[in-house]
mmCIF file of C-alpha atoms and ligand atoms in Angstrom:
data_model
loop_
_atom_site.group_PDB
_atom_site.id
_atom_site.type_symbol
_atom_site.label_atom_id
_atom_site.label_comp_id
_atom_site.label_asym_id
_atom_site.label_seq_id
_atom_site.Cartn_x
_atom_site.Cartn_y
_atom_site.Cartn_z
ATOM 1 C CA MET R 1 28.033 5.118 -22.856
ATOM 2 C CA VAL R 2 26.716 2.573 -25.359
ATOM 3 C CA LYS R 3 23.147 3.365 -26.431
ATOM 4 C CA LYS R 4 20.810 0.595 -25.281
ATOM 5 C CA PRO R 5 18.885 -1.135 -28.113
ATOM 6 C CA TRP R 6 15.404 -0.082 -26.886
ATOM 7 C CA LEU R 7 16.435 3.571 -27.198
ATOM 8 C CA TYR R 8 16.184 3.130 -30.969
ATOM 9 C CA LEU R 9 12.419 2.635 -30.485
ATOM 10 C CA SER R 10 10.050 5.566 -30.049
ATOM 11 C CA PRO R 11 9.465 6.444 -26.356
ATOM 12 C CA GLU R 12 5.840 5.275 -26.659
ATOM 13 C CA MET R 13 6.831 1.947 -28.218
ATOM 14 C CA ALA R 14 9.582 1.346 -25.648
ATOM 15 C CA TYR R 15 7.082 2.146 -22.869
ATOM 16 C CA LYS R 16 4.601 -0.386 -24.330
ATOM 17 C CA LEU R 17 7.148 -3.150 -24.860
ATOM 18 C CA ALA R 18 9.067 -2.838 -21.572
ATOM 19 C CA PRO R 19 6.540 -4.944 -19.600
ATOM 20 C CA LEU R 20 7.001 -7.849 -22.041
ATOM 21 C CA ALA R 21 10.773 -7.792 -21.710
ATOM 22 C CA LEU R 22 10.431 -7.589 -17.937
ATOM 23 C CA LYS R 23 8.001 -10.502 -17.816
ATOM 24 C CA PHE R 24 10.395 -12.579 -19.899
ATOM 25 C CA HIS R 25 13.253 -11.934 -17.476
ATOM 26 C CA GLY R 26 11.086 -12.530 -14.417
ATOM 27 C CA THR R 27 9.861 -15.843 -15.831
ATOM 28 C CA PHE R 28 13.324 -17.275 -16.412
ATOM 29 C CA TYR R 29 15.372 -15.751 -13.622
ATOM 30 C CA PRO R 30 14.826 -16.131 -9.875
ATOM 31 C CA THR R 31 14.850 -13.332 -7.306
ATOM 32 C CA LYS R 32 18.257 -11.718 -7.136
ATOM 33 C CA LYS R 33 19.554 -10.625 -3.747
ATOM 34 C CA LEU R 34 22.095 -7.822 -3.967
ATOM 35 C CA ARG R 35 23.517 -7.053 -0.534
ATOM 36 C CA TRP R 36 25.291 -3.755 -0.042
ATOM 37 C CA GLN R 37 24.780 -1.069 2.578
ATOM 38 C CA PRO R 38 21.888 -2.911 4.250
ATOM 39 C CA PHE R 39 19.462 -0.720 6.167
ATOM 40 C CA GLU R 40 16.831 -1.227 8.867
ATOM 41 C CA TRP R 41 13.944 1.132 9.632
ATOM 42 C CA LYS R 42 10.940 0.469 11.890
ATOM 43 C CA GLY R 43 11.580 -3.272 11.638
ATOM 44 C CA ILE R 44 11.717 -3.170 7.829
ATOM 45 C CA HIS R 45 14.910 -4.673 6.395
ATOM 46 C CA PHE R 46 16.446 -3.429 3.132
ATOM 47 C CA ASP R 47 19.231 -5.594 1.616
ATOM 48 C CA ASN R 48 20.398 -2.533 -0.264
ATOM 49 C CA PRO R 49 19.181 1.079 -0.385
ATOM 50 C CA LEU R 50 18.464 1.386 -4.137
ATOM 51 C CA GLY R 51 14.833 0.952 -5.142
ATOM 52 C CA ILE R 52 12.437 1.665 -7.995
ATOM 53 C CA SER R 53 10.342 4.837 -7.960
ATOM 54 C CA GLY R 54 6.612 5.319 -8.113
ATOM 55 C CA GLY R 55 5.096 5.038 -11.590
ATOM 56 C CA VAL R 56 7.263 2.158 -12.798
ATOM 57 C CA ASP R 57 4.813 -0.578 -11.732
ATOM 58 C CA LYS R 58 1.539 1.275 -11.394
ATOM 59 C CA ASN R 59 -0.705 -1.796 -11.186
ATOM 60 C CA ALA R 60 1.365 -4.245 -9.123
ATOM 61 C CA GLU R 61 1.939 -6.420 -12.187
ATOM 62 C CA HIS R 62 5.686 -6.879 -12.094
ATOM 63 C CA LEU R 63 6.951 -7.406 -8.545
ATOM 64 C CA LYS R 64 8.555 -10.780 -9.290
ATOM 65 C CA ASP R 65 10.006 -9.470 -12.527
ATOM 66 C CA TRP R 66 11.648 -6.538 -10.765
ATOM 67 C CA TRP R 67 12.889 -8.762 -7.953
ATOM 68 C CA SER R 68 14.850 -10.744 -10.545
ATOM 69 C CA TYR R 69 17.061 -7.653 -11.008
ATOM 70 C CA GLY R 70 17.995 -7.068 -7.351
ATOM 71 C CA PRO R 71 16.448 -3.758 -6.215
ATOM 72 C CA GLY R 72 16.502 -3.036 -2.474
ATOM 73 C CA PHE R 73 12.794 -2.141 -2.449
ATOM 74 C CA LEU R 74 9.854 -1.462 -4.762
ATOM 75 C CA GLU R 75 7.398 1.395 -4.813
ATOM 76 C CA LEU R 76 4.162 0.448 -6.564
ATOM 77 C CA GLY R 77 1.482 2.829 -7.905
ATOM 78 C CA THR R 78 0.385 5.548 -8.112
ATOM 79 C CA VAL R 79 -2.934 3.779 -7.602
ATOM 80 C CA THR R 80 -6.217 5.696 -7.387
ATOM 81 C CA PRO R 81 -9.546 4.382 -6.034
ATOM 82 C CA LYS R 82 -11.139 4.045 -9.480
ATOM 83 C CA ALA R 83 -9.419 2.972 -12.679
ATOM 84 C CA GLN R 84 -8.627 5.860 -15.020
ATOM 85 C CA GLN R 85 -7.034 6.481 -18.408
ATOM 86 C CA ALA R 86 -3.925 8.532 -19.092
ATOM 87 C CA ASN R 87 -4.278 12.190 -20.031
ATOM 88 C CA PRO R 88 -5.137 12.674 -23.722
ATOM 89 C CA GLY R 89 -2.401 13.229 -26.317
ATOM 90 C CA LYS R 90 1.283 12.549 -26.044
ATOM 91 C CA ILE R 91 2.197 11.297 -22.575
ATOM 92 C CA ILE R 92 5.897 10.382 -22.712
ATOM 93 C CA ASP R 93 9.020 11.619 -24.464
ATOM 94 C CA ARG R 94 12.755 11.526 -23.906
ATOM 95 C CA ASN R 95 15.878 13.383 -24.958
ATOM 96 C CA GLN R 96 18.848 11.079 -25.285
ATOM 97 C CA ASP R 97 21.486 13.839 -25.355
ATOM 98 C CA ALA R 98 20.137 15.507 -22.226
ATOM 99 C CA MET R 99 19.323 12.139 -20.578
ATOM 100 C CA GLY R 100 15.935 13.651 -19.796
ATOM 101 C CA VAL R 101 12.440 12.156 -19.715
ATOM 102 C CA TRP R 102 9.159 14.063 -19.978
ATOM 103 C CA ASN R 103 5.767 12.679 -19.037
ATOM 104 C CA LYS R 104 2.200 13.861 -18.744
ATOM 105 C CA MET R 105 0.588 10.587 -17.705
ATOM 106 C CA GLY R 106 -1.851 11.729 -15.011
ATOM 107 C CA PHE R 107 -2.043 8.496 -12.975
ATOM 108 C CA PRO R 108 -3.286 5.993 -15.582
ATOM 109 C CA ASN R 109 -4.010 2.862 -13.551
ATOM 110 C CA GLN R 110 -6.453 -0.006 -13.118
ATOM 111 C CA GLY R 111 -7.775 1.117 -9.732
ATOM 112 C CA LEU R 112 -7.616 -0.263 -6.199
ATOM 113 C CA ALA R 113 -9.687 -3.412 -6.676
ATOM 114 C CA ARG R 114 -7.529 -4.882 -9.444
ATOM 115 C CA PHE R 115 -4.345 -3.778 -7.700
ATOM 116 C CA ARG R 116 -5.471 -5.583 -4.572
ATOM 117 C CA LYS R 117 -6.483 -8.748 -6.423
ATOM 118 C CA ARG R 118 -2.991 -9.003 -7.856
ATOM 119 C CA ILE R 119 -0.983 -8.226 -4.775
ATOM 120 C CA GLU R 120 -2.963 -10.475 -2.458
ATOM 121 C CA LYS R 121 -1.869 -13.472 -4.545
ATOM 122 C CA LEU R 122 1.786 -12.917 -3.654
ATOM 123 C CA ASN R 123 3.414 -14.894 -0.887
ATOM 124 C CA ARG R 124 4.613 -13.031 2.177
ATOM 125 C CA PRO R 125 7.211 -12.141 3.280
ATOM 126 C CA TYR R 126 8.038 -10.283 0.087
ATOM 127 C CA ALA R 127 11.525 -10.519 -1.416
ATOM 128 C CA THR R 128 12.003 -6.802 -0.641
ATOM 129 C CA PRO R 129 10.053 -4.121 1.216
ATOM 130 C CA VAL R 130 7.118 -2.783 -0.820
ATOM 131 C CA PHE R 131 5.898 0.807 -0.645
ATOM 132 C CA ILE R 132 2.523 1.653 -2.151
ATOM 133 C CA ASN R 133 2.057 5.094 -3.652
ATOM 134 C CA VAL R 134 -1.542 6.315 -3.423
ATOM 135 C CA GLY R 135 -3.233 9.147 -5.284
ATOM 136 C CA LYS R 136 -6.601 10.676 -6.040
ATOM 137 C CA ASN R 137 -8.763 10.301 -9.132
ATOM 138 C CA ARG R 138 -8.688 13.346 -11.375
ATOM 139 C CA ASN R 139 -12.405 13.977 -10.886
ATOM 140 C CA THR R 140 -12.165 13.996 -7.066
ATOM 141 C CA SER R 141 -12.083 17.582 -5.771
ATOM 142 C CA ASN R 142 -9.215 18.754 -3.588
ATOM 143 C CA GLU R 143 -11.696 19.269 -0.713
ATOM 144 C CA ASN R 144 -12.479 15.543 -0.820
ATOM 145 C CA ALA R 145 -9.007 14.368 -1.829
ATOM 146 C CA HIS R 146 -8.149 12.963 1.608
ATOM 147 C CA ASN R 147 -10.948 10.397 1.181
ATOM 148 C CA ASP R 148 -9.242 8.892 -1.889
ATOM 149 C CA TYR R 149 -5.959 8.565 0.023
ATOM 150 C CA ILE R 150 -7.727 7.035 3.027
ATOM 151 C CA ARG R 151 -9.440 4.528 0.729
ATOM 152 C CA GLY R 152 -6.076 3.594 -0.776
ATOM 153 C CA MET R 153 -4.547 3.093 2.643
ATOM 154 C CA LEU R 154 -7.456 1.067 4.068
ATOM 155 C CA GLU R 155 -7.817 -1.150 1.013
ATOM 156 C CA LEU R 156 -4.113 -2.006 0.812
ATOM 157 C CA VAL R 157 -2.985 -1.810 4.413
ATOM 158 C CA ASP R 158 -2.255 -5.540 4.599
ATOM 159 C CA PHE R 159 0.008 -5.421 1.569
ATOM 160 C CA ALA R 160 2.255 -2.398 2.130
ATOM 161 C CA ASP R 161 5.338 -1.965 4.260
ATOM 162 C CA ALA R 162 4.784 1.785 3.920
ATOM 163 C CA PHE R 163 2.550 4.176 1.981
ATOM 164 C CA VAL R 164 3.571 7.142 -0.127
ATOM 165 C CA ILE R 165 1.156 10.070 -0.286
ATOM 166 C CA ASN R 166 1.544 11.540 -3.738
ATOM 167 C CA ILE R 167 0.307 15.100 -4.183
ATOM 168 C CA SER R 168 3.402 16.212 -6.083
ATOM 169 C CA SER R 169 2.575 15.003 -9.583
ATOM 170 C CA PRO R 170 2.278 17.961 -11.968
ATOM 171 C CA ASN R 171 -0.053 15.936 -14.214
ATOM 172 C CA THR R 172 -3.280 15.962 -12.208
ATOM 173 C CA LYS R 173 -4.766 19.454 -12.439
ATOM 174 C CA GLY R 174 -4.615 21.327 -9.132
ATOM 175 C CA LEU R 175 -3.092 18.403 -7.220
ATOM 176 C CA ARG R 176 -0.054 20.355 -6.050
ATOM 177 C CA ASP R 177 -2.390 23.006 -4.555
ATOM 178 C CA LEU R 178 -2.871 20.571 -1.688
ATOM 179 C CA PHE R 179 0.624 21.625 -0.558
ATOM 180 C CA ASN R 180 -0.608 25.204 -0.036
ATOM 181 C CA LYS R 181 -0.529 26.613 3.456
ATOM 182 C CA GLU R 182 -4.342 26.831 3.589
ATOM 183 C CA SER R 183 -4.844 23.231 2.413
ATOM 184 C CA LEU R 184 -2.104 20.936 3.665
ATOM 185 C CA SER R 185 -3.126 20.293 7.276
ATOM 186 C CA ALA R 186 -6.816 19.949 6.306
ATOM 187 C CA PHE R 187 -5.703 17.340 3.762
ATOM 188 C CA LEU R 188 -3.171 15.420 5.891
ATOM 189 C CA ASN R 189 -4.858 15.387 9.306
ATOM 190 C CA PRO R 190 -7.851 13.202 8.344
ATOM 191 C CA ILE R 191 -5.481 10.657 6.780
ATOM 192 C CA PHE R 192 -3.513 10.353 10.004
ATOM 193 C CA GLU R 193 -6.708 10.273 12.064
ATOM 194 C CA ALA R 194 -7.926 7.367 9.931
ATOM 195 C CA ARG R 195 -4.630 5.575 10.438
ATOM 196 C CA ALA R 196 -4.813 6.065 14.216
ATOM 197 C CA GLU R 197 -8.108 4.158 14.279
ATOM 198 C CA LEU R 198 -6.457 1.023 12.893
ATOM 199 C CA SER R 199 -4.924 -1.699 15.063
ATOM 200 C CA GLU R 200 -1.305 -1.012 15.922
ATOM 201 C CA SER R 201 0.061 -3.576 13.438
ATOM 202 C CA SER R 202 -1.962 -1.960 10.638
ATOM 203 C CA GLN R 203 -0.659 1.531 11.278
ATOM 204 C CA LYS R 204 1.817 1.514 8.414
ATOM 205 C CA PRO R 205 4.402 4.281 7.995
ATOM 206 C CA MET R 206 3.296 7.127 5.728
ATOM 207 C CA LEU R 207 5.734 9.082 3.558
ATOM 208 C CA LEU R 208 5.010 12.314 1.708
ATOM 209 C CA LYS R 209 6.463 12.757 -1.781
ATOM 210 C CA LEU R 210 7.480 16.340 -2.503
ATOM 211 C CA SER R 211 7.929 18.356 -5.668
ATOM 212 C CA PRO R 212 11.319 19.777 -6.666
ATOM 213 C CA ASP R 213 9.586 23.082 -7.498
ATOM 214 C CA HIS R 214 8.659 24.312 -3.989
ATOM 215 C CA THR R 215 9.955 27.682 -2.814
ATOM 216 C CA ASP R 216 12.009 27.709 0.405
ATOM 217 C CA GLU R 217 9.020 29.067 2.291
ATOM 218 C CA GLN R 218 6.749 26.298 0.955
ATOM 219 C CA LEU R 219 9.330 23.653 1.791
ATOM 220 C CA ASP R 220 9.575 24.902 5.398
ATOM 221 C CA ASN R 221 5.814 24.894 5.744
ATOM 222 C CA ILE R 222 5.379 21.437 4.191
ATOM 223 C CA LEU R 223 7.993 19.904 6.478
ATOM 224 C CA GLN R 224 6.479 21.522 9.580
ATOM 225 C CA VAL R 225 2.845 20.703 8.776
ATOM 226 C CA SER R 226 3.666 17.128 7.828
ATOM 227 C CA LEU R 227 5.701 16.658 11.013
ATOM 228 C CA ASP R 228 2.778 18.007 13.054
ATOM 229 C CA ALA R 229 0.397 15.622 11.277
ATOM 230 C CA GLY R 230 2.598 12.627 12.182
ATOM 231 C CA ILE R 231 4.470 11.899 8.959
ATOM 232 C CA ASP R 232 7.098 9.130 9.024
ATOM 233 C CA GLY R 233 9.321 10.397 6.231
ATOM 234 C CA TRP R 234 9.563 12.101 2.854
ATOM 235 C CA ILE R 235 10.595 11.434 -0.726
ATOM 236 C CA PHE R 236 12.580 14.238 -2.361
ATOM 237 C CA THR R 237 11.446 14.534 -5.195
ATOM 238 C CA ASN R 238 8.906 13.976 -7.979
ATOM 239 C CA THR R 239 9.296 15.350 -11.538
ATOM 240 C CA SER R 240 9.710 19.074 -12.203
ATOM 241 C CA ALA R 241 7.117 21.311 -13.836
ATOM 242 C CA THR R 242 9.827 23.869 -14.614
ATOM 243 C CA ALA R 243 13.197 22.173 -15.262
ATOM 244 C CA GLY R 244 14.471 20.896 -18.583
ATOM 245 C CA ARG R 245 12.313 22.890 -20.997
ATOM 246 C CA GLN R 246 15.398 23.941 -22.965
ATOM 247 C CA HIS R 247 15.566 20.346 -24.218
ATOM 248 C CA GLY R 248 12.444 20.758 -26.327
ATOM 249 C CA PHE R 249 9.917 19.328 -23.879
ATOM 250 C CA PRO R 250 6.425 20.875 -23.715
ATOM 251 C CA GLN R 251 5.630 23.458 -21.028
ATOM 252 C CA GLU R 252 3.085 21.259 -19.258
ATOM 253 C CA GLY R 253 3.985 17.821 -17.803
ATOM 254 C CA GLY R 254 6.938 16.804 -15.625
ATOM 255 C CA VAL R 255 10.622 16.361 -16.416
ATOM 256 C CA SER R 256 12.847 13.719 -14.830
ATOM 257 C CA GLY R 257 16.330 12.334 -15.378
ATOM 258 C CA ALA R 258 19.503 14.402 -15.678
ATOM 259 C CA PRO R 259 17.748 17.801 -16.051
ATOM 260 C CA LEU R 260 16.296 17.171 -12.577
ATOM 261 C CA THR R 261 19.534 16.166 -10.838
ATOM 262 C CA GLU R 262 20.484 19.539 -9.353
ATOM 263 C CA LEU R 263 16.934 20.504 -8.333
ATOM 264 C CA SER R 264 16.232 17.309 -6.433
ATOM 265 C CA LYS R 265 19.690 17.380 -4.831
ATOM 266 C CA THR R 266 19.084 20.929 -3.664
ATOM 267 C CA ALA R 267 15.695 19.959 -2.222
ATOM 268 C CA LEU R 268 17.369 17.154 -0.274
ATOM 269 C CA VAL R 269 20.109 19.423 1.084
ATOM 270 C CA LYS R 270 17.634 22.119 2.127
ATOM 271 C CA ALA R 271 15.281 19.653 3.760
ATOM 272 C CA LEU R 272 18.071 17.970 5.715
ATOM 273 C CA ALA R 273 19.288 21.346 6.954
ATOM 274 C CA ARG R 274 15.801 22.454 8.004
ATOM 275 C CA LEU R 275 14.862 19.173 9.639
ATOM 276 C CA ALA R 276 18.044 18.899 11.735
ATOM 277 C CA SER R 277 17.045 17.010 14.920
ATOM 278 C CA ASP R 278 13.436 16.557 13.709
ATOM 279 C CA ARG R 279 14.879 14.052 11.298
ATOM 280 C CA GLU R 280 15.344 11.500 14.091
ATOM 281 C CA GLY R 281 13.486 8.263 13.246
ATOM 282 C CA LYS R 282 12.132 9.642 9.968
ATOM 283 C CA LEU R 283 12.872 8.061 6.602
ATOM 284 C CA ILE R 284 14.533 10.219 3.963
ATOM 285 C CA VAL R 285 14.306 8.944 0.393
ATOM 286 C CA SER R 286 16.032 10.683 -2.509
ATOM 287 C CA SER R 287 14.607 10.428 -6.030
ATOM 288 C CA GLY R 288 15.250 12.599 -9.070
ATOM 289 C CA GLY R 289 18.018 12.612 -11.631
ATOM 290 C CA ILE R 290 20.027 9.779 -10.115
ATOM 291 C CA MET R 291 21.545 8.442 -13.325
ATOM 292 C CA THR R 292 24.905 6.876 -12.376
ATOM 293 C CA PRO R 293 26.272 4.684 -9.577
ATOM 294 C CA GLU R 294 28.317 7.685 -8.356
ATOM 295 C CA GLN R 295 25.097 9.691 -8.014
ATOM 296 C CA VAL R 296 23.540 6.860 -5.995
ATOM 297 C CA PHE R 297 26.475 6.919 -3.563
ATOM 298 C CA GLU R 298 26.494 10.724 -3.484
ATOM 299 C CA ARG R 299 22.833 10.950 -2.351
ATOM 300 C CA LEU R 300 23.463 8.357 0.342
ATOM 301 C CA GLU R 301 26.527 10.247 1.520
ATOM 302 C CA MET R 302 24.495 13.463 1.574
ATOM 303 C CA GLY R 303 22.212 11.823 4.128
ATOM 304 C CA ALA R 304 19.455 9.986 2.279
ATOM 305 C CA ASP R 305 18.541 6.633 3.838
ATOM 306 C CA LEU R 306 17.291 5.237 0.538
ATOM 307 C CA VAL R 307 17.437 6.268 -3.109
ATOM 308 C CA GLN R 308 15.137 5.513 -6.038
ATOM 309 C CA VAL R 309 15.387 5.555 -9.808
ATOM 310 C CA TYR R 310 13.026 5.704 -12.743
ATOM 311 C CA SER R 311 14.732 7.543 -15.636
ATOM 312 C CA ALA R 312 18.010 5.649 -15.112
ATOM 313 C CA LEU R 313 16.055 2.470 -15.864
ATOM 314 C CA ILE R 314 14.931 3.979 -19.183
ATOM 315 C CA PHE R 315 18.467 4.903 -20.271
ATOM 316 C CA GLU R 316 20.500 2.162 -18.574
ATOM 317 C CA GLY R 317 17.967 -0.653 -18.222
ATOM 318 C CA PRO R 318 17.208 -2.783 -15.170
ATOM 319 C CA GLY R 319 20.810 -4.068 -15.059
ATOM 320 C CA PHE R 320 21.459 -0.745 -13.267
ATOM 321 C CA PHE R 321 20.797 -2.414 -9.892
ATOM 322 C CA GLU R 322 23.588 -4.928 -10.462
ATOM 323 C CA THR R 323 25.976 -2.313 -11.889
ATOM 324 C CA VAL R 324 25.544 -0.206 -8.755
ATOM 325 C CA ALA R 325 25.954 -3.221 -6.462
ATOM 326 C CA ARG R 326 29.227 -4.208 -8.180
ATOM 327 C CA GLN R 327 30.598 -0.691 -7.803
ATOM 328 C CA ALA R 328 29.479 -0.554 -4.170
ATOM 329 C CA GLU R 329 31.409 -3.752 -3.485
ATOM 330 C CA SER R 330 34.606 -2.436 -5.057
ATOM 331 C CA ARG R 331 34.564 0.920 -3.239
HETATM 332 C C1 FMN H 1 6.894 8.007 -17.113
HETATM 333 C C2 FMN H 1 6.891 8.375 -15.663
HETATM 334 C C3 FMN H 1 5.781 8.071 -14.878
HETATM 335 C C4 FMN H 1 5.771 8.416 -13.527
HETATM 336 N N1 FMN H 1 4.675 8.082 -12.757
HETATM 337 C C5 FMN H 1 4.697 8.383 -11.431
HETATM 338 C C6 FMN H 1 3.617 8.000 -10.595
HETATM 339 O O1 FMN H 1 2.637 7.375 -11.029
HETATM 340 N N2 FMN H 1 3.694 8.319 -9.280
HETATM 341 C C7 FMN H 1 4.759 8.989 -8.753
HETATM 342 O O2 FMN H 1 4.776 9.248 -7.545
HETATM 343 N N3 FMN H 1 5.800 9.342 -9.521
HETATM 344 C C8 FMN H 1 5.790 9.059 -10.824
HETATM 345 N N4 FMN H 1 6.862 9.417 -11.593
HETATM 346 C C9 FMN H 1 7.991 10.137 -10.973
HETATM 347 C C10 FMN H 1 9.086 9.175 -10.527
HETATM 348 O O3 FMN H 1 8.634 8.339 -9.504
HETATM 349 C C11 FMN H 1 10.324 9.946 -10.012
HETATM 350 O O4 FMN H 1 10.019 10.574 -8.788
HETATM 351 C C12 FMN H 1 10.820 10.991 -10.996
HETATM 352 O O5 FMN H 1 10.791 10.476 -12.313
HETATM 353 C C13 FMN H 1 12.247 11.439 -10.672
HETATM 354 O O6 FMN H 1 13.142 10.367 -10.690
HETATM 355 P P1 FMN H 1 14.076 9.999 -11.957
HETATM 356 O O7 FMN H 1 14.795 11.260 -12.339
HETATM 357 O O8 FMN H 1 14.951 8.897 -11.450
HETATM 358 O O9 FMN H 1 13.163 9.549 -13.033
HETATM 359 C C14 FMN H 1 6.890 9.087 -12.951
HETATM 360 C C15 FMN H 1 8.000 9.376 -13.750
HETATM 361 C C16 FMN H 1 8.020 9.024 -15.083
HETATM 362 C C17 FMN H 1 9.231 9.346 -15.911
#
């Protein structure tokens, strides 16, 4: 593989400059439609099943820019009710040899109001489906966390094709505790009760994004409790708080990219086996260590409806969507 030019920059510098390069492309190139393995779910049409993951466009600043590269869908966010800064200190790193990325961002974002201002300016229908990933502010307690997610949903309900409930980031202290047996239904139920009070057309599908670090017992419980609450699907998975440390990444934070491939694949396999017939009508999205076109096709063949990438965009660039589409055509 030829090393992309931006990989000669420091991870922080590349992260800062990427939006400029994106904006440039989006300004000069129109929306690109890449049609392969089209998919329909709850009246939402996907031209292709390969989308961008949460965290790539946290503030809804780059939809048009991303559309110029041909993804099948976008996931925006994580957005929290109030704007907040990144965690202090180093927040991103990468290891070229291991094709791994490490981050400790902690939901830096401009908050719901600015997110909404931007997205409401866009013409509908969108060029692709848009998922919005919602989170809680770091100073909101876990007991009150559901209120932050409800605020996200209510504020943005007119702009999302589906919502992603993100409690799987390892970078907001205690956030993953919401998955615990004692907490999960008390957290999820009020969100679904709030959704049920909306008009039928505003009751948008809700997906839950899981961690790759759950034990089998936790995974079983999460799937059951979320099904009981009324979940519409799941994303397997977020970054890992355990994988990839042999590549020199710090103990805290989350690792993505190739060191995550096996973990997120295993989570998908286990979940599909446990869900069996409960899977009917639910959306299964695979994210985590999908770095090559072959890995995209593999996850789809394993049973994912959709797949998402973040780290592949860091190492391969946004041309990845076209590369995958070309290979899909020639299969
Ligand atoms: C720098 C960075 C920031 C991220 N921010 C978010 C985020 O805000 N919300 C979220 O749900 N996931 C976030 N993620 C996780 C990704 O959405 C994705 O689930 C994870 O990186 C695994 O996919 P990958 O191996 O293709 O990168 C982030 C990942 C990275 C590398």
